[in-house]
mmCIF file of C-alpha atoms in Angstrom:
data_model
loop_
_atom_site.group_PDB
_atom_site.id
_atom_site.type_symbol
_atom_site.label_atom_id
_atom_site.label_comp_id
_atom_site.label_asym_id
_atom_site.label_seq_id
_atom_site.Cartn_x
_atom_site.Cartn_y
_atom_site.Cartn_z
ATOM 1 C CA MET R 1038 0.000 0.000 0.000
ATOM 2 C CA GLN R 1039 2.856 2.376 0.839
ATOM 3 C CA LYS R 1040 4.331 1.738 -2.616
ATOM 4 C CA VAL R 1041 1.007 2.593 -4.292
ATOM 5 C CA ILE R 1042 0.688 5.815 -2.269
ATOM 6 C CA GLN R 1043 4.235 6.814 -3.197
ATOM 7 C CA ILE R 1044 3.520 6.193 -6.896
ATOM 8 C CA PHE R 1045 0.444 8.446 -6.751
ATOM 9 C CA ILE R 1046 1.854 11.224 -4.569
ATOM 10 C CA GLY R 1047 5.456 11.288 -5.777
ATOM 11 C CA ARG R 1048 4.711 12.721 -9.220
ATOM 12 C CA PHE R 1049 1.662 14.811 -8.323
ATOM 13 C CA THR R 1050 1.182 18.532 -8.942
ATOM 14 C CA TRP R 1051 -2.081 20.398 -9.535
ATOM 15 C CA LYS R 1052 -0.830 21.507 -12.938
ATOM 16 C CA LYS R 1053 -0.178 17.904 -13.974
ATOM 17 C CA LEU R 1054 -3.609 16.856 -12.728
ATOM 18 C CA PHE R 1055 -5.232 19.648 -14.760
ATOM 19 C CA ALA R 1056 -3.247 18.571 -17.837
ATOM 20 C CA ALA R 1057 -4.346 14.958 -17.399
ATOM 21 C CA PHE R 1058 -8.022 16.026 -17.151
ATOM 22 C CA LEU R 1059 -7.845 18.417 -20.103
ATOM 23 C CA GLY R 1060 -5.878 15.930 -22.190
ATOM 24 C CA ASN R 1061 -8.571 13.284 -21.768
ATOM 25 C CA ILE R 1062 -11.327 15.762 -22.629
ATOM 26 C CA ILE R 1063 -9.472 16.628 -25.827
ATOM 27 C CA LEU R 1064 -8.948 12.918 -26.515
ATOM 28 C CA GLY R 1065 -12.694 12.323 -26.248
ATOM 29 C CA LEU R 1066 -13.323 15.164 -28.685
ATOM 30 C CA GLY R 1067 -10.797 13.726 -31.126
ATOM 31 C CA GLU R 1068 -12.365 10.262 -30.969
ATOM 32 C CA ALA R 1069 -15.808 11.735 -31.665
ATOM 33 C CA VAL R 1070 -14.515 13.780 -34.622
ATOM 34 C CA LEU R 1071 -12.718 10.727 -36.009
ATOM 35 C CA ARG R 1072 -15.986 8.808 -35.768
ATOM 36 C CA ILE R 1073 -17.769 11.536 -37.757
ATOM 37 C CA SER R 1074 -15.208 11.208 -40.554
ATOM 38 C CA GLY R 1075 -16.456 7.696 -41.174
ATOM 39 C CA MET R 1076 -12.871 6.607 -41.872
ATOM 40 C CA GLY R 1077 -12.540 4.356 -38.839
ATOM 41 C CA ASN R 1078 -11.459 4.912 -35.222
ATOM 42 C CA ASP R 1079 -8.231 3.904 -33.522
ATOM 43 C CA PRO R 1080 -8.058 0.133 -32.830
ATOM 44 C CA TYR R 1081 -8.911 0.209 -29.117
ATOM 45 C CA THR R 1082 -11.764 2.698 -29.415
ATOM 46 C CA ALA R 1083 -13.069 0.892 -32.509
ATOM 47 C CA MET R 1084 -13.164 -2.326 -30.499
ATOM 48 C CA MET R 1085 -14.944 -0.596 -27.601
ATOM 49 C CA MET R 1086 -17.542 0.945 -29.938
ATOM 50 C CA ALA R 1087 -18.111 -2.250 -31.908
ATOM 51 C CA ILE R 1088 -18.361 -4.706 -29.027
ATOM 52 C CA SER R 1089 -20.386 -2.364 -26.801
ATOM 53 C CA ALA R 1090 -22.927 -2.011 -29.625
ATOM 54 C CA GLY R 1091 -23.005 -5.810 -29.966
ATOM 55 C CA PHE R 1092 -23.913 -6.081 -26.294
ATOM 56 C CA SER R 1093 -26.324 -3.112 -26.589
ATOM 57 C CA MET R 1094 -24.367 -1.234 -23.910
ATOM 58 C CA GLY R 1095 -23.427 2.429 -23.812
ATOM 59 C CA LEU R 1096 -19.824 3.082 -24.826
ATOM 60 C CA GLY R 1097 -18.993 4.809 -21.539
ATOM 61 C CA ASN R 1098 -20.261 1.947 -19.370
ATOM 62 C CA PHE R 1099 -18.670 -0.763 -21.514
ATOM 63 C CA GLN R 1100 -15.302 0.975 -21.738
ATOM 64 C CA LEU R 1101 -15.313 1.565 -17.990
ATOM 65 C CA LEU R 1102 -16.007 -2.151 -17.413
ATOM 66 C CA MET R 1103 -13.202 -3.250 -19.752
ATOM 67 C CA ASN R 1104 -10.786 -0.723 -18.265
ATOM 68 C CA LEU R 1105 -11.545 -2.003 -14.771
ATOM 69 C CA ILE R 1106 -10.671 -5.521 -15.940
ATOM 70 C CA LEU R 1107 -7.420 -4.230 -17.456
ATOM 71 C CA LEU R 1108 -6.780 -2.269 -14.257
ATOM 72 C CA VAL R 1109 -6.698 -5.534 -12.319
ATOM 73 C CA VAL R 1110 -4.055 -6.789 -14.760
ATOM 74 C CA GLN R 1111 -2.154 -3.520 -14.333
ATOM 75 C CA LEU R 1112 -2.213 -3.866 -10.545
ATOM 76 C CA VAL R 1113 -0.752 -7.365 -10.836
ATOM 77 C CA ILE R 1114 2.001 -6.888 -13.435
ATOM 78 C CA GLY R 1115 2.351 -3.157 -14.057
ATOM 79 C CA ILE R 1116 1.692 -1.252 -10.859
ATOM 80 C CA LYS R 1117 4.572 1.147 -11.565
ATOM 81 C CA TYR R 1118 2.618 2.450 -14.553
ATOM 82 C CA LEU R 1119 -0.310 3.382 -12.303
ATOM 83 C CA GLY R 1120 -1.175 6.930 -11.238
ATOM 84 C CA PHE R 1121 -3.847 9.613 -11.184
ATOM 85 C CA GLY R 1122 -3.578 9.937 -14.975
ATOM 86 C CA ALA R 1123 -4.363 6.259 -15.400
ATOM 87 C CA LEU R 1124 -7.510 6.548 -13.273
ATOM 88 C CA ILE R 1125 -8.638 9.734 -15.036
ATOM 89 C CA ASN R 1126 -8.314 7.997 -18.399
ATOM 90 C CA LEU R 1127 -10.066 4.910 -17.062
ATOM 91 C CA PHE R 1128 -13.149 6.735 -15.779
ATOM 92 C CA MET R 1129 -13.357 9.684 -18.196
ATOM 93 C CA LEU R 1130 -12.412 8.822 -21.766
ATOM 94 C CA GLY R 1131 -15.320 6.568 -22.671
ATOM 95 C CA TYR R 1132 -17.865 9.044 -21.332
ATOM 96 C CA MET R 1133 -16.093 11.985 -22.994
ATOM 97 C CA THR R 1134 -16.207 10.218 -26.370
ATOM 98 C CA GLN R 1135 -19.843 9.254 -25.865
ATOM 99 C CA GLY R 1136 -20.738 12.774 -24.736
ATOM 100 C CA PHE R 1137 -19.077 14.584 -27.644
ATOM 101 C CA THR R 1138 -20.612 12.086 -30.082
ATOM 102 C CA TRP R 1139 -24.056 12.838 -28.627
ATOM 103 C CA VAL R 1140 -23.460 16.591 -28.938
ATOM 104 C CA PHE R 1141 -22.477 16.237 -32.598
ATOM 105 C CA MET R 1142 -25.442 13.986 -33.388
ATOM 106 C CA THR R 1143 -27.843 16.333 -31.583
ATOM 107 C CA ALA R 1144 -26.457 19.216 -33.622
ATOM 108 C CA GLY R 1145 -26.987 17.196 -36.802
ATOM 109 C CA ILE R 1146 -23.254 16.740 -37.438
ATOM 110 C CA THR R 1147 -23.156 13.084 -38.457
ATOM 111 C CA GLY R 1148 -20.869 12.947 -41.454
ATOM 112 C CA ASP R 1149 -23.627 11.669 -43.729
ATOM 113 C CA GLY R 1150 -23.191 12.770 -47.317
ATOM 114 C CA MET R 1151 -19.565 13.839 -46.907
ATOM 115 C CA THR R 1152 -17.346 13.684 -49.965
ATOM 116 C CA ILE R 1153 -14.190 11.599 -49.684
ATOM 117 C CA ILE R 1154 -12.097 14.789 -49.663
ATOM 118 C CA LEU R 1155 -14.084 16.218 -46.750
ATOM 119 C CA GLN R 1156 -13.835 12.883 -44.919
ATOM 120 C CA LEU R 1157 -10.055 12.953 -45.280
ATOM 121 C CA ILE R 1158 -9.913 16.550 -44.007
ATOM 122 C CA VAL R 1159 -12.082 15.733 -40.971
ATOM 123 C CA MET R 1160 -9.939 12.655 -40.309
ATOM 124 C CA ALA R 1161 -6.743 14.754 -40.458
ATOM 125 C CA VAL R 1162 -8.227 17.277 -38.008
ATOM 126 C CA ALA R 1163 -9.238 14.417 -35.706
ATOM 127 C CA LEU R 1164 -5.710 12.985 -35.753
ATOM 128 C CA ILE R 1165 -4.263 16.360 -34.767
ATOM 129 C CA ILE R 1166 -6.794 16.709 -31.919
ATOM 130 C CA LEU R 1167 -6.095 13.148 -30.746
ATOM 131 C CA SER R 1168 -2.340 13.653 -30.868
ATOM 132 C CA PHE R 1169 -2.548 16.926 -28.952
ATOM 133 C CA GLY R 1170 -4.797 15.445 -26.251
ATOM 134 C CA LEU R 1171 -2.715 12.274 -25.924
ATOM 135 C CA SER R 1172 0.527 14.249 -25.688
ATOM 136 C CA MET R 1173 -0.928 16.448 -22.937
ATOM 137 C CA TYR R 1174 -2.178 13.432 -20.980
ATOM 138 C CA GLN R 1175 1.169 11.630 -21.322
ATOM 139 C CA ALA R 1176 3.302 14.737 -20.682
ATOM 140 C CA ALA R 1177 1.566 15.061 -17.322
ATOM 141 C CA GLY R 1178 3.461 11.932 -16.280
ATOM 142 C CA LEU R 1179 0.774 10.703 -13.898
ATOM 143 C CA GLY R 1180 0.660 7.130 -15.132
ATOM 144 C CA ALA R 1181 -0.502 5.204 -18.189
ATOM 145 C CA SER R 1182 -4.045 4.002 -18.825
ATOM 146 C CA PRO R 1183 -4.867 0.319 -18.273
ATOM 147 C CA TYR R 1184 -4.665 -0.194 -22.065
ATOM 148 C CA ASP R 1185 -1.630 1.981 -22.820
ATOM 149 C CA PHE R 1186 0.498 0.269 -20.181
ATOM 150 C CA LEU R 1187 0.193 -3.082 -21.997
ATOM 151 C CA SER R 1188 2.422 -2.028 -24.899
ATOM 152 C CA MET R 1189 4.933 -0.534 -22.444
ATOM 153 C CA TRP R 1190 4.974 -3.772 -20.435
ATOM 154 C CA LEU R 1191 5.429 -5.896 -23.565
ATOM 155 C CA ALA R 1192 8.296 -3.701 -24.755
ATOM 156 C CA GLU R 1193 10.038 -3.880 -21.381
ATOM 157 C CA HIS R 1194 9.599 -7.585 -20.637
ATOM 158 C CA PHE R 1195 10.153 -8.978 -24.128
ATOM 159 C CA ARG R 1196 12.827 -6.431 -25.051
ATOM 160 C CA ILE R 1197 11.102 -5.250 -28.180
ATOM 161 C CA PRO R 1198 10.619 -1.670 -29.450
ATOM 162 C CA TYR R 1199 7.637 0.197 -28.026
ATOM 163 C CA PHE R 1200 6.009 0.454 -31.461
ATOM 164 C CA ALA R 1201 6.160 -3.354 -31.753
ATOM 165 C CA GLY R 1202 4.327 -3.727 -28.453
ATOM 166 C CA ARG R 1203 1.769 -1.194 -29.649
ATOM 167 C CA ILE R 1204 1.274 -3.119 -32.886
ATOM 168 C CA ILE R 1205 0.634 -6.282 -30.860
ATOM 169 C CA THR R 1206 -1.999 -4.653 -28.649
ATOM 170 C CA ASP R 1207 -3.659 -2.715 -31.480
ATOM 171 C CA GLY R 1208 -3.527 -5.794 -33.712
ATOM 172 C CA SER R 1209 -5.262 -7.804 -30.999
ATOM 173 C CA CYS R 1210 -8.084 -5.236 -30.922
ATOM 174 C CA VAL R 1211 -8.524 -5.441 -34.694
ATOM 175 C CA THR R 1212 -8.484 -9.254 -34.513
ATOM 176 C CA ILE R 1213 -11.251 -9.248 -31.899
ATOM 177 C CA ILE R 1214 -13.372 -6.994 -34.115
ATOM 178 C CA LEU R 1215 -12.815 -9.200 -37.164
ATOM 179 C CA VAL R 1216 -13.760 -12.310 -35.181
ATOM 180 C CA ALA R 1217 -16.927 -10.520 -34.015
ATOM 181 C CA VAL R 1218 -17.783 -9.687 -37.634
ATOM 182 C CA LEU R 1219 -17.038 -13.198 -38.957
ATOM 183 C CA THR R 1220 -19.141 -14.832 -36.226
ATOM 184 C CA GLY R 1221 -22.046 -12.492 -36.928
ATOM 185 C CA PHE R 1222 -21.886 -10.820 -33.503
ATOM 186 C CA ILE R 1223 -21.665 -7.454 -35.247
ATOM 187 C CA ALA R 1224 -22.023 -6.281 -38.847
ATOM 188 C CA TRP R 1225 -19.044 -4.936 -40.791
ATOM 189 C CA SER R 1226 -20.766 -1.542 -40.888
ATOM 190 C CA GLY R 1227 -20.529 -1.471 -37.105
ATOM 191 C CA SER R 1228 -16.849 -2.446 -36.932
ATOM 192 C CA HIS R 1229 -15.573 1.165 -36.942
ATOM 193 C CA LEU R 1230 -12.510 -0.016 -38.885
ATOM 194 C CA GLY R 1231 -11.133 1.938 -41.826
ATOM 195 C CA VAL R 1232 -8.320 4.093 -43.145
ATOM 196 C CA GLY R 1233 -8.402 6.127 -39.930
ATOM 197 C CA THR R 1234 -7.647 2.968 -37.948
ATOM 198 C CA VAL R 1235 -4.452 2.398 -39.924
ATOM 199 C CA LEU R 1236 -3.382 6.042 -39.808
ATOM 200 C CA THR R 1237 -3.880 6.353 -36.056
ATOM 201 C CA ALA R 1238 -1.750 3.240 -35.566
ATOM 202 C CA PHE R 1239 1.154 4.661 -37.601
ATOM 203 C CA CYS R 1240 0.808 8.456 -37.367
ATOM 204 C CA LEU R 1241 -0.096 9.103 -33.735
ATOM 205 C CA GLY R 1242 3.427 8.326 -32.520
ATOM 206 C CA PRO R 1243 5.272 11.043 -34.487
ATOM 207 C CA LEU R 1244 2.530 13.626 -33.887
ATOM 208 C CA VAL R 1245 2.400 12.894 -30.167
ATOM 209 C CA HIS R 1246 6.186 13.234 -30.001
ATOM 210 C CA LEU R 1247 5.919 16.654 -31.659
ATOM 211 C CA PHE R 1248 3.219 17.937 -29.308
ATOM 212 C CA MET R 1249 4.908 16.416 -26.241
ATOM 213 C CA LYS R 1250 7.633 19.047 -26.511
ATOM 214 C CA LEU R 1251 5.052 21.838 -26.573
ATOM 215 C CA ASN R 1252 2.902 20.535 -23.738
ATOM 216 C CA GLY R 1253 5.867 19.393 -21.682
ATOM 217 C CA LYS R 1254 7.166 22.959 -21.418
ATOM 218 C CA TRP R 1255 4.143 24.427 -19.635
ATOM 219 C CA ILE R 1256 3.256 21.293 -17.684
ATOM 220 C CA ASN R 1257 6.741 20.883 -16.210
ATOM 221 C CA ALA R 1258 7.487 24.602 -15.837
ATOM 222 C CA ALA R 1259 8.012 25.864 -12.312
ATOM 223 C CA GLY R 1260 4.752 26.780 -10.621
ATOM 224 C CA ILE R 1261 1.728 25.141 -9.056
#
């Protein structure tokens, strides 16, 4: 217990906590915008959206349930990756994505009738928003989410590059979706896979790295 308390308190500042909250809000916005593009969501979110719909559950509730299961795994094998940021991501992101999606749908912004050019533009904007939010959340340094820690753990314990661990975890999400489609649990139209899924897997890393420098300056600057 003392080790857990030290992990949570040792890296804490109010500025970092604010950055973790704001980063996850921006992440939720980016996921909702990416969904509007109709070009596919990132692998983990696509899996959450697809499987939650198959079970007729709200995205927020389903993602919270799955994150709690992954949290147990994190407590067992990756407790050093835990922190306030991990818990914020666990409890907030699904509901933020669901909330922003509802706002867009209520406002009539659904993406229906978009040209392919407009879809690509919306997707590019979504990737920038996602990268900015993810960089802010990670720059806060308050722990990795129950899903994000998996690729870090794989990279550390199997001595492989981080991107390889990320490919394994993201590939597993895509595999689960494909199995759900092939077994008839969900329709392909509800898979949320597409060009955006591929681009988020390969483009988020460089963009996050770019924004990390920007967000890291104000988050780690002397102050509160």
